[in-house]
Amino acid sequence: MHLLLRRAIPPALKRVAPYTKISLRGYRLPTRSTSMAEENIKYLVRVKGGPLEVAKAPKPTDLASNDVLIRLKAVAINPADTKMIDEGHRVTSYPFVPGLDGSGIIEATGDAVERIKVSDEMIGLFQSNDRSGSFQTFAIVDEQKVTKKPPSWAFEEAATLGVCYATAIAALGIGLKTPLPFIIDGPRTGLVPSYILVLGGSSALGAAVIQLLRLALPDSTVFATSSPKHHTHIVNTLGAHRAFDRSSSSLVEDVKRGTPASQGLDAIVDVVGAGTSDIFEAFNPNGPKRYAQVWTGEDKIQTPEDVDSVLFRSRDLSQLQGGDNIMLSLQTLLEDGRYKLPLPVNNVGQGFEALQKALDLMRMGVSGEKLVVTF
Ligand SMILES: NC(=O)c1ccc[n+]([C@@H]2O[C@H](COP(=O)([O-])OP(=O)(O)OC[C@H]3O[C@@H](n4cnc5c(N)ncnc54)[C@H](OP(=O)(O)O)[C@@H]3O)[C@@H](O)[C@H]2O)c1
């Protein structure tokens, strides 16, 4: 593998059509020729906090028997991407290829793969490393980590599903410990809170949690907080019963008034690390007081002693009953139209520059949308 292109592209080069082979002051771009099309263009980071760089490698061929090779068509940006690139969060070795979300076309399959065929259009759950990061032309993942893209969904839309869906399963199954009736061989018993508040309903994770709560607990009432501009989406599209202004000074009182006799909540799912001491006053004093908080990479949020606080994260899914089946289960939900696009897509553009721009946008913070880049 060798370096092709560093962060800044000279202005003269930007005017040239993409994929035209050219040499200018030492910079080169790949061509569209057949042989070059088999190259793996990687967007990688060499040192902690270092810039994203472009490099090329041969198309990978070292598939294990349960692996699939995916040609990426679109990737979505997650907060974890910038935490990994900028702070080295959970990065074990360098150089590493970031990227946890993506969609694309199956290029090759391992010997034991039967469910998936070459040319299938897939949604994937990727891992930030040289082999499985989604910020490259070709990535290898286990077949359990992919699900078929519905034909009517654009690759850009499909790319946004994986991480927030998987982490939402962890929120319900590990954080709340609710039944998961839509997961093949998933838990069928567990906590059934009557009133649940999702802190961060307009985040990608919150949008997934709200939908899955409605599927898992159809008789429960789901509230969510966000900026007011997202309330219509949260209620009308995602299915929450009510949305509350996250900045309201009367949030606790407003939420409690939404429950019978103002008794309060049974559970809170905090997907953005928004738990403050006053929100715990919204709990029903006689309820389970379950507080499921996502691991954001920051310190765990401290809670009053009588609050049942549980940290959840997607990497613990292997501990969950049916955890290996979550992507196969997503396929059924999508085919039945029971799981919707969580958030509107902001397609930032194509290729390296768009990827850099999308990461910068993520660093500034997003509101109720998913940033996507096409390859
Ligand atoms: N450990 C894991 O496995 C894992 C997996 C996935 C995500 N995460 C973490 O979970 C968090 C959320 O991820 P994401 O992708 O869903 O983030 P995101 O979509 O980028 O989150 C942006 C949203 O957060 C909302 N928000 C920010 N502060 C809020 C507050 N105090 N109250 C309510 N809403 C608030 C904003 O709402 P408004 O614009 O409406 O104000 C905005 O829509 C991140 O910290 C991420 O790293 C962890």
Tab-separated table of C-alpha atoms and ligand atoms in Angstrom:
chain	number	residue	atom	x	y	z
A	1	MET	CA	0.000	0.000	0.000
A	2	HIS	CA	1.364	3.473	-0.685
A	3	LEU	CA	0.186	6.991	-0.233
A	4	LEU	CA	-1.618	8.585	-3.160
A	5	LEU	CA	-3.119	11.816	-2.015
A	6	ARG	CA	-2.886	13.937	1.088
A	7	ARG	CA	-5.591	16.123	2.583
A	8	ALA	CA	-5.551	19.130	0.228
A	9	ILE	CA	-6.097	18.652	-3.507
A	10	PRO	CA	-4.525	21.427	-5.633
A	11	PRO	CA	-7.222	23.649	-7.222
A	12	ALA	CA	-6.018	22.782	-10.731
A	13	LEU	CA	-6.640	19.112	-10.040
A	14	LYS	CA	-10.161	19.715	-8.724
A	15	ARG	CA	-11.230	20.938	-12.182
A	16	VAL	CA	-10.284	17.616	-13.767
A	17	ALA	CA	-13.019	15.018	-14.073
A	18	PRO	CA	-12.829	12.498	-11.234
A	19	TYR	CA	-11.197	9.146	-11.975
A	20	THR	CA	-9.025	10.617	-14.749
A	21	LYS	CA	-5.439	9.462	-14.367
A	22	ILE	CA	-3.293	12.503	-13.986
A	23	SER	CA	-0.020	13.514	-12.476
A	24	LEU	CA	0.427	17.019	-11.153
A	25	ARG	CA	3.024	18.183	-8.627
A	26	GLY	CA	3.290	14.651	-7.343
A	27	TYR	CA	-0.463	14.071	-6.910
A	28	ARG	CA	-2.241	11.229	-8.718
A	29	LEU	CA	-5.816	10.029	-8.919
A	30	PRO	CA	-6.974	6.537	-9.914
A	31	THR	CA	-8.221	5.842	-13.440
A	32	ARG	CA	-11.422	4.086	-14.501
A	33	SER	CA	-9.546	1.327	-16.333
A	34	THR	CA	-10.486	-2.287	-15.654
A	35	SER	CA	-7.319	-3.102	-13.773
A	36	MET	CA	-7.454	0.059	-11.668
A	37	ALA	CA	-11.131	-0.627	-10.894
A	38	GLU	CA	-9.936	-3.667	-8.956
A	39	GLU	CA	-7.857	-1.507	-6.641
A	40	ASN	CA	-9.025	-0.845	-3.124
A	41	ILE	CA	-9.054	2.899	-2.467
A	42	LYS	CA	-8.697	3.354	1.271
A	43	TYR	CA	-9.391	6.461	3.345
A	44	LEU	CA	-7.204	5.915	6.367
A	45	VAL	CA	-5.594	7.552	9.381
A	46	ARG	CA	-1.935	6.843	10.187
A	47	VAL	CA	-1.566	8.439	13.636
A	48	LYS	CA	-3.871	9.533	16.444
A	49	GLY	CA	-5.407	12.858	15.452
A	50	GLY	CA	-3.810	12.650	12.023
A	51	PRO	CA	-5.511	13.655	8.771
A	52	LEU	CA	-7.569	11.289	6.683
A	53	GLU	CA	-5.400	10.157	3.773
A	54	VAL	CA	-6.025	8.328	0.529
A	55	ALA	CA	-4.086	5.161	-0.178
A	56	LYS	CA	-4.498	2.239	-2.520
A	57	ALA	CA	-4.143	-1.490	-2.068
A	58	PRO	CA	-5.056	-4.544	-4.111
A	59	LYS	CA	-8.658	-5.684	-3.936
A	60	PRO	CA	-8.735	-8.047	-0.927
A	61	THR	CA	-9.224	-11.761	-1.551
A	62	ASP	CA	-8.517	-13.330	1.855
A	63	LEU	CA	-12.092	-14.200	2.805
A	64	ALA	CA	-12.779	-16.602	5.672
A	65	SER	CA	-15.550	-19.107	5.014
A	66	ASN	CA	-18.287	-16.917	6.573
A	67	ASP	CA	-17.053	-13.601	5.176
A	68	VAL	CA	-18.493	-11.440	2.440
A	69	LEU	CA	-16.625	-8.842	0.398
A	70	ILE	CA	-18.650	-5.667	-0.134
A	71	ARG	CA	-18.038	-2.968	-2.725
A	72	LEU	CA	-19.129	0.165	-0.836
A	73	LYS	CA	-21.564	2.500	-2.589
A	74	ALA	CA	-22.404	4.823	0.303
A	75	VAL	CA	-21.249	5.360	3.885
A	76	ALA	CA	-22.871	7.179	6.781
A	77	ILE	CA	-20.965	9.182	9.389
A	78	ASN	CA	-21.256	8.434	13.109
A	79	PRO	CA	-20.034	10.447	16.119
A	80	ALA	CA	-17.725	7.498	16.857
A	81	ASP	CA	-15.866	8.122	13.567
A	82	THR	CA	-14.581	11.513	14.666
A	83	LYS	CA	-13.920	10.244	18.210
A	84	MET	CA	-11.763	7.492	16.717
A	85	ILE	CA	-9.972	9.724	14.195
A	86	ASP	CA	-9.393	12.706	16.484
A	87	GLU	CA	-8.919	11.065	19.883
A	88	GLY	CA	-7.886	7.506	19.052
A	89	HIS	CA	-11.034	6.320	20.852
A	90	ARG	CA	-10.938	2.474	20.808
A	91	VAL	CA	-8.311	2.399	18.042
A	92	THR	CA	-5.965	-0.522	18.679
A	93	SER	CA	-3.458	-0.094	15.846
A	94	TYR	CA	-2.471	2.301	13.060
A	95	PRO	CA	-2.957	2.895	10.198
A	96	PHE	CA	-6.669	2.241	10.520
A	97	VAL	CA	-9.600	2.595	8.132
A	98	PRO	CA	-12.558	4.233	9.907
A	99	GLY	CA	-16.192	3.687	9.015
A	100	LEU	CA	-18.908	1.750	10.842
A	101	ASP	CA	-21.871	2.203	8.509
A	102	GLY	CA	-22.305	1.554	4.807
A	103	SER	CA	-24.207	-0.056	1.976
A	104	GLY	CA	-22.996	-1.680	-1.192
A	105	ILE	CA	-22.871	-4.665	-3.499
A	106	ILE	CA	-21.572	-8.129	-2.723
A	107	GLU	CA	-18.406	-8.735	-4.705
A	108	ALA	CA	-17.441	-12.169	-3.341
A	109	THR	CA	-18.527	-14.612	-0.640
A	110	GLY	CA	-16.728	-17.178	1.530
A	111	ASP	CA	-17.164	-20.919	0.984
A	112	ALA	CA	-19.800	-21.376	3.690
A	113	VAL	CA	-22.012	-18.392	2.800
A	114	GLU	CA	-25.381	-19.486	1.388
A	115	ARG	CA	-27.838	-16.716	2.302
A	116	ILE	CA	-26.037	-14.034	0.301
A	117	LYS	CA	-24.941	-14.051	-3.320
A	118	VAL	CA	-22.607	-12.029	-5.499
A	119	SER	CA	-24.388	-8.871	-6.786
A	120	ASP	CA	-26.812	-8.728	-3.843
A	121	GLU	CA	-27.318	-5.189	-2.550
A	122	MET	CA	-26.583	-5.090	1.175
A	123	ILE	CA	-26.577	-2.953	4.301
A	124	GLY	CA	-23.599	-3.606	6.543
A	125	LEU	CA	-22.294	-3.198	10.066
A	126	PHE	CA	-18.590	-2.490	9.718
A	127	GLN	CA	-15.625	-2.274	12.096
A	128	SER	CA	-12.989	0.439	12.052
A	129	ASN	CA	-9.898	-1.424	10.933
A	130	ASP	CA	-7.926	-2.116	7.792
A	131	ARG	CA	-10.060	-5.080	6.761
A	132	SER	CA	-13.572	-4.078	7.846
A	133	GLY	CA	-13.763	-0.270	7.953
A	134	SER	CA	-16.352	1.122	5.534
A	135	PHE	CA	-14.243	4.094	4.375
A	136	GLN	CA	-12.761	2.107	1.469
A	137	THR	CA	-13.894	0.618	-1.823
A	138	PHE	CA	-13.898	-2.977	-0.563
A	139	ALA	CA	-14.517	-4.149	3.006
A	140	ILE	CA	-14.777	-7.656	4.438
A	141	VAL	CA	-17.296	-8.504	7.161
A	142	ASP	CA	-18.901	-11.654	8.545
A	143	GLU	CA	-22.187	-12.538	6.823
A	144	GLN	CA	-23.999	-12.018	10.157
A	145	LYS	CA	-23.151	-8.321	9.863
A	146	VAL	CA	-25.106	-7.708	6.662
A	147	THR	CA	-28.735	-7.583	5.637
A	148	LYS	CA	-30.365	-7.184	2.230
A	149	LYS	CA	-31.130	-3.663	1.089
A	150	PRO	CA	-34.787	-3.220	0.139
A	151	PRO	CA	-34.847	-2.588	-3.637
A	152	SER	CA	-36.793	0.647	-3.207
A	153	TRP	CA	-34.222	2.137	-0.815
A	154	ALA	CA	-31.351	4.223	-2.178
A	155	PHE	CA	-27.844	3.154	-1.137
A	156	GLU	CA	-27.555	6.539	0.611
A	157	GLU	CA	-30.577	5.763	2.784
A	158	ALA	CA	-29.579	2.165	3.449
A	159	ALA	CA	-26.100	3.232	4.581
A	160	THR	CA	-27.592	5.018	7.603
A	161	LEU	CA	-29.278	2.011	9.203
A	162	GLY	CA	-26.721	-0.345	10.748
A	163	VAL	CA	-25.086	1.297	13.764
A	164	CYS	CA	-28.142	3.058	15.147
A	165	TYR	CA	-30.309	-0.065	14.700
A	166	ALA	CA	-27.748	-2.350	16.386
A	167	THR	CA	-27.154	0.058	19.265
A	168	ALA	CA	-30.908	0.523	19.690
A	169	ILE	CA	-31.219	-3.249	20.111
A	170	ALA	CA	-28.569	-2.960	22.842
A	171	ALA	CA	-30.552	-0.108	24.427
A	172	LEU	CA	-33.644	-2.282	24.715
A	173	GLY	CA	-32.109	-5.708	25.278
A	174	ILE	CA	-29.161	-4.776	27.514
A	175	GLY	CA	-30.080	-1.333	28.891
A	176	LEU	CA	-33.801	-1.754	29.581
A	177	LYS	CA	-33.848	-5.589	29.422
A	178	THR	CA	-37.175	-5.594	27.595
A	179	PRO	CA	-38.517	-8.455	25.466
A	180	LEU	CA	-37.383	-8.320	21.801
A	181	PRO	CA	-40.138	-10.172	19.934
A	182	PHE	CA	-38.882	-9.088	16.494
A	183	ILE	CA	-35.424	-10.673	16.991
A	184	ILE	CA	-35.107	-14.274	15.851
A	185	ASP	CA	-34.541	-16.308	19.056
A	186	GLY	CA	-34.385	-13.023	21.027
A	187	PRO	CA	-35.631	-12.553	24.605
A	188	ARG	CA	-39.400	-12.979	24.966
A	189	THR	CA	-39.672	-11.837	28.572
A	190	GLY	CA	-38.330	-8.883	30.507
A	191	LEU	CA	-39.170	-5.438	31.835
A	192	VAL	CA	-42.303	-3.869	30.332
A	193	PRO	CA	-42.287	-0.234	31.456
A	194	SER	CA	-45.598	1.607	31.052
A	195	TYR	CA	-44.072	5.067	30.495
A	196	ILE	CA	-40.645	5.517	28.887
A	197	LEU	CA	-38.746	8.705	28.011
A	198	VAL	CA	-36.087	8.735	25.287
A	199	LEU	CA	-33.585	11.561	25.885
A	200	GLY	CA	-32.379	12.547	22.403
A	201	GLY	CA	-35.268	11.559	20.130
A	202	SER	CA	-33.854	13.412	17.103
A	203	SER	CA	-30.477	11.681	17.265
A	204	ALA	CA	-29.886	8.742	14.936
A	205	LEU	CA	-29.822	6.389	17.887
A	206	GLY	CA	-32.926	7.938	19.449
A	207	ALA	CA	-34.840	7.636	16.183
A	208	ALA	CA	-34.020	3.928	16.103
A	209	VAL	CA	-34.816	3.403	19.800
A	210	ILE	CA	-38.258	5.007	19.462
A	211	GLN	CA	-39.180	2.735	16.544
A	212	LEU	CA	-37.959	-0.413	18.283
A	213	LEU	CA	-39.726	0.492	21.543
A	214	ARG	CA	-43.001	0.722	19.633
A	215	LEU	CA	-42.346	-2.706	18.082
A	216	ALA	CA	-41.183	-4.386	21.281
A	217	LEU	CA	-43.655	-2.789	23.697
A	218	PRO	CA	-46.807	-1.935	21.743
A	219	ASP	CA	-48.808	-1.214	24.914
A	220	SER	CA	-46.238	1.127	26.452
A	221	THR	CA	-46.230	4.903	26.067
A	222	VAL	CA	-43.093	6.394	24.541
A	223	PHE	CA	-42.054	10.022	25.083
A	224	ALA	CA	-38.992	11.705	23.625
A	225	THR	CA	-37.042	14.956	23.984
A	226	SER	CA	-35.535	17.022	21.164
A	227	SER	CA	-35.511	20.511	19.736
A	228	PRO	CA	-39.084	21.497	18.808
A	229	LYS	CA	-38.338	21.487	15.046
A	230	HIS	CA	-38.066	17.678	15.149
A	231	HIS	CA	-41.257	16.969	17.114
A	232	THR	CA	-43.403	16.279	14.036
A	233	HIS	CA	-40.939	13.681	12.710
A	234	ILE	CA	-40.597	12.044	16.121
A	235	VAL	CA	-44.347	11.656	16.571
A	236	ASN	CA	-45.704	11.245	13.031
A	237	THR	CA	-42.928	9.192	11.435
A	238	LEU	CA	-41.159	7.413	14.285
A	239	GLY	CA	-44.287	6.788	16.346
A	240	ALA	CA	-43.537	8.374	19.727
A	241	HIS	CA	-46.668	9.315	21.633
A	242	ARG	CA	-45.363	12.766	22.584
A	243	ALA	CA	-42.274	14.889	22.063
A	244	PHE	CA	-41.001	17.461	24.572
A	245	ASP	CA	-38.735	20.473	24.154
A	246	ARG	CA	-35.388	19.304	25.470
A	247	SER	CA	-34.505	22.854	26.609
A	248	SER	CA	-37.741	23.624	28.442
A	249	SER	CA	-37.269	24.727	32.047
A	250	SER	CA	-40.461	22.827	32.913
A	251	LEU	CA	-39.406	19.555	31.193
A	252	VAL	CA	-39.687	17.386	34.314
A	253	GLU	CA	-43.131	18.739	35.222
A	254	ASP	CA	-44.329	18.507	31.602
A	255	VAL	CA	-43.232	14.874	31.326
A	256	LYS	CA	-44.794	13.899	34.656
A	257	ARG	CA	-48.061	15.593	33.702
A	258	GLY	CA	-48.141	13.303	30.658
A	259	THR	CA	-48.427	10.226	32.899
A	260	PRO	CA	-51.571	9.115	34.815
A	261	ALA	CA	-52.037	11.172	37.997
A	262	SER	CA	-48.588	12.681	37.256
A	263	GLN	CA	-47.071	9.539	38.762
A	264	GLY	CA	-43.977	9.721	36.540
A	265	LEU	CA	-41.851	7.494	34.339
A	266	ASP	CA	-40.857	3.859	34.693
A	267	ALA	CA	-37.797	4.077	32.451
A	268	ILE	CA	-35.499	6.540	30.696
A	269	VAL	CA	-33.311	5.698	27.700
A	270	ASP	CA	-30.533	8.284	27.436
A	271	VAL	CA	-28.957	8.055	23.993
A	272	VAL	CA	-27.045	11.345	24.039
A	273	GLY	CA	-25.620	11.544	27.568
A	274	ALA	CA	-28.225	14.135	28.541
A	275	GLY	CA	-29.050	12.782	31.995
A	276	THR	CA	-28.945	15.542	34.593
A	277	SER	CA	-29.911	15.295	38.228
A	278	ASP	CA	-33.341	16.865	37.750
A	279	ILE	CA	-34.504	14.425	35.049
A	280	PHE	CA	-34.417	11.598	37.603
A	281	GLU	CA	-37.165	13.464	39.463
A	282	ALA	CA	-39.436	12.464	36.578
A	283	PHE	CA	-39.339	8.819	37.713
A	284	ASN	CA	-42.358	7.215	39.340
A	285	PRO	CA	-41.113	6.728	42.942
A	286	ASN	CA	-42.868	3.357	43.001
A	287	GLY	CA	-41.648	2.173	39.593
A	288	PRO	CA	-38.513	0.288	38.458
A	289	LYS	CA	-36.606	3.583	37.808
A	290	ARG	CA	-34.561	1.946	35.049
A	291	TYR	CA	-32.088	4.388	33.445
A	292	ALA	CA	-30.412	2.959	30.328
A	293	GLN	CA	-27.496	5.150	29.234
A	294	VAL	CA	-25.473	4.739	26.067
A	295	TRP	CA	-21.728	4.598	26.421
A	296	THR	CA	-20.609	7.830	24.742
A	297	GLY	CA	-16.915	7.398	25.555
A	298	GLU	CA	-17.301	9.915	28.404
A	299	ASP	CA	-17.586	9.064	32.095
A	300	LYS	CA	-20.738	7.245	33.171
A	301	ILE	CA	-23.481	9.641	34.274
A	302	GLN	CA	-23.927	9.503	38.040
A	303	THR	CA	-27.418	8.776	39.263
A	304	PRO	CA	-29.230	8.870	42.618
A	305	GLU	CA	-28.739	5.633	44.582
A	306	ASP	CA	-32.272	4.389	44.054
A	307	VAL	CA	-32.011	4.652	40.234
A	308	ASP	CA	-31.280	1.382	38.408
A	309	SER	CA	-28.646	2.644	35.966
A	310	VAL	CA	-27.391	0.345	33.186
A	311	LEU	CA	-24.764	1.246	30.589
A	312	PHE	CA	-25.222	-0.196	27.104
A	313	ARG	CA	-23.115	-0.258	23.940
A	314	SER	CA	-23.338	-2.063	20.637
A	315	ARG	CA	-20.212	-4.150	21.161
A	316	ASP	CA	-21.950	-6.047	23.991
A	317	LEU	CA	-24.594	-7.422	21.618
A	318	SER	CA	-22.888	-10.821	21.451
A	319	GLN	CA	-23.985	-11.277	25.088
A	320	LEU	CA	-27.641	-10.786	24.158
A	321	GLN	CA	-29.890	-13.754	23.475
A	322	GLY	CA	-30.383	-13.759	19.681
A	323	GLY	CA	-27.667	-11.121	19.315
A	324	ASP	CA	-26.192	-12.897	16.273
A	325	ASN	CA	-29.520	-12.626	14.451
A	326	ILE	CA	-30.124	-8.900	14.608
A	327	MET	CA	-29.253	-8.124	10.973
A	328	LEU	CA	-31.288	-11.057	9.671
A	329	SER	CA	-34.172	-9.793	11.800
A	330	LEU	CA	-33.743	-6.300	10.332
A	331	GLN	CA	-34.285	-7.778	6.880
A	332	THR	CA	-37.741	-8.976	7.925
A	333	LEU	CA	-38.595	-5.641	9.526
A	334	LEU	CA	-37.606	-3.818	6.341
A	335	GLU	CA	-39.460	-6.230	4.048
A	336	ASP	CA	-42.597	-5.809	6.179
A	337	GLY	CA	-42.220	-2.020	6.236
A	338	ARG	CA	-42.120	-2.081	10.050
A	339	TYR	CA	-38.788	-0.269	10.332
A	340	LYS	CA	-38.486	3.116	8.633
A	341	LEU	CA	-35.610	5.346	7.666
A	342	PRO	CA	-34.751	6.803	11.109
A	343	LEU	CA	-33.673	10.276	9.968
A	344	PRO	CA	-33.582	12.306	6.762
A	345	VAL	CA	-30.361	11.873	4.795
A	346	ASN	CA	-27.974	14.730	4.064
A	347	ASN	CA	-25.944	13.549	1.068
A	348	VAL	CA	-22.743	15.563	1.438
A	349	GLY	CA	-21.231	14.435	-1.876
A	350	GLN	CA	-18.931	11.890	-3.445
A	351	GLY	CA	-15.443	10.692	-2.577
A	352	PHE	CA	-12.580	11.957	-0.483
A	353	GLU	CA	-13.368	15.662	-0.246
A	354	ALA	CA	-16.986	14.957	0.625
A	355	LEU	CA	-15.843	12.535	3.318
A	356	GLN	CA	-13.600	15.187	4.867
A	357	LYS	CA	-16.441	17.704	4.708
A	358	ALA	CA	-18.893	15.261	6.291
A	359	LEU	CA	-16.476	14.533	9.155
A	360	ASP	CA	-16.060	18.285	9.730
A	361	LEU	CA	-19.852	18.654	9.818
A	362	MET	CA	-20.048	15.851	12.369
A	363	ARG	CA	-17.384	17.593	14.480
A	364	MET	CA	-19.630	20.683	14.564
A	365	GLY	CA	-22.640	18.545	15.540
A	366	VAL	CA	-25.677	17.457	13.561
A	367	SER	CA	-29.359	17.916	14.295
A	368	GLY	CA	-31.942	15.385	13.199
A	369	GLU	CA	-30.182	14.144	10.075
A	370	LYS	CA	-27.704	11.510	8.938
A	371	LEU	CA	-24.628	12.598	6.969
A	372	VAL	CA	-23.864	10.371	3.991
A	373	VAL	CA	-21.069	10.204	1.403
A	374	THR	CA	-21.195	8.179	-1.814
A	375	PHE	CA	-18.240	6.339	-3.324
B	1	LIG	N1	-21.242	2.899	22.493
B	1	LIG	C1	-21.919	2.602	21.386
B	1	LIG	O1	-22.034	1.439	21.000
B	1	LIG	C2	-22.570	3.720	20.623
B	1	LIG	C3	-23.200	3.448	19.412
B	1	LIG	C4	-23.857	4.484	18.752
B	1	LIG	C5	-23.845	5.751	19.299
B	1	LIG	N2	-23.185	5.988	20.456
B	1	LIG	C6	-23.149	7.330	21.043
B	1	LIG	O2	-24.486	7.756	21.224
B	1	LIG	C7	-24.553	9.158	21.049
B	1	LIG	C8	-25.631	9.471	20.027
B	1	LIG	O3	-25.219	8.989	18.748
B	1	LIG	P1	-26.030	9.432	17.445
B	1	LIG	O4	-25.346	8.898	16.271
B	1	LIG	O5	-27.449	9.110	17.648
B	1	LIG	O6	-25.826	11.000	17.553
B	1	LIG	P2	-26.331	12.210	16.627
B	1	LIG	O7	-27.422	11.792	15.705
B	1	LIG	O8	-25.144	12.863	16.027
B	1	LIG	O9	-26.899	13.176	17.766
B	1	LIG	C9	-27.295	14.483	17.440
B	1	LIG	C10	-28.592	14.764	18.156
B	1	LIG	O10	-28.374	14.819	19.556
B	1	LIG	C11	-29.418	15.587	20.087
B	1	LIG	N3	-29.075	16.086	21.412
B	1	LIG	C12	-27.896	16.615	21.806
B	1	LIG	N4	-27.978	16.979	23.115
B	1	LIG	C13	-29.233	16.681	23.533
B	1	LIG	C14	-29.914	16.832	24.774
B	1	LIG	N5	-29.321	17.375	25.853
B	1	LIG	N6	-31.190	16.404	24.844
B	1	LIG	C15	-31.795	15.855	23.775
B	1	LIG	N7	-31.213	15.714	22.564
B	1	LIG	C16	-29.929	16.117	22.460
B	1	LIG	C17	-29.624	16.712	19.096
B	1	LIG	O11	-30.973	17.069	19.201
B	1	LIG	P3	-31.638	18.443	18.637
B	1	LIG	O12	-30.923	18.776	17.375
B	1	LIG	O13	-33.071	18.080	18.442
B	1	LIG	O14	-31.437	19.487	19.687
B	1	LIG	C18	-29.225	16.064	17.744
B	1	LIG	O15	-30.338	15.777	16.921
B	1	LIG	C19	-23.153	9.620	20.657
B	1	LIG	O16	-22.467	10.040	21.813
B	1	LIG	C20	-22.524	8.354	20.117
B	1	LIG	O17	-21.118	8.349	20.185
B	1	LIG	C21	-22.559	5.009	21.136
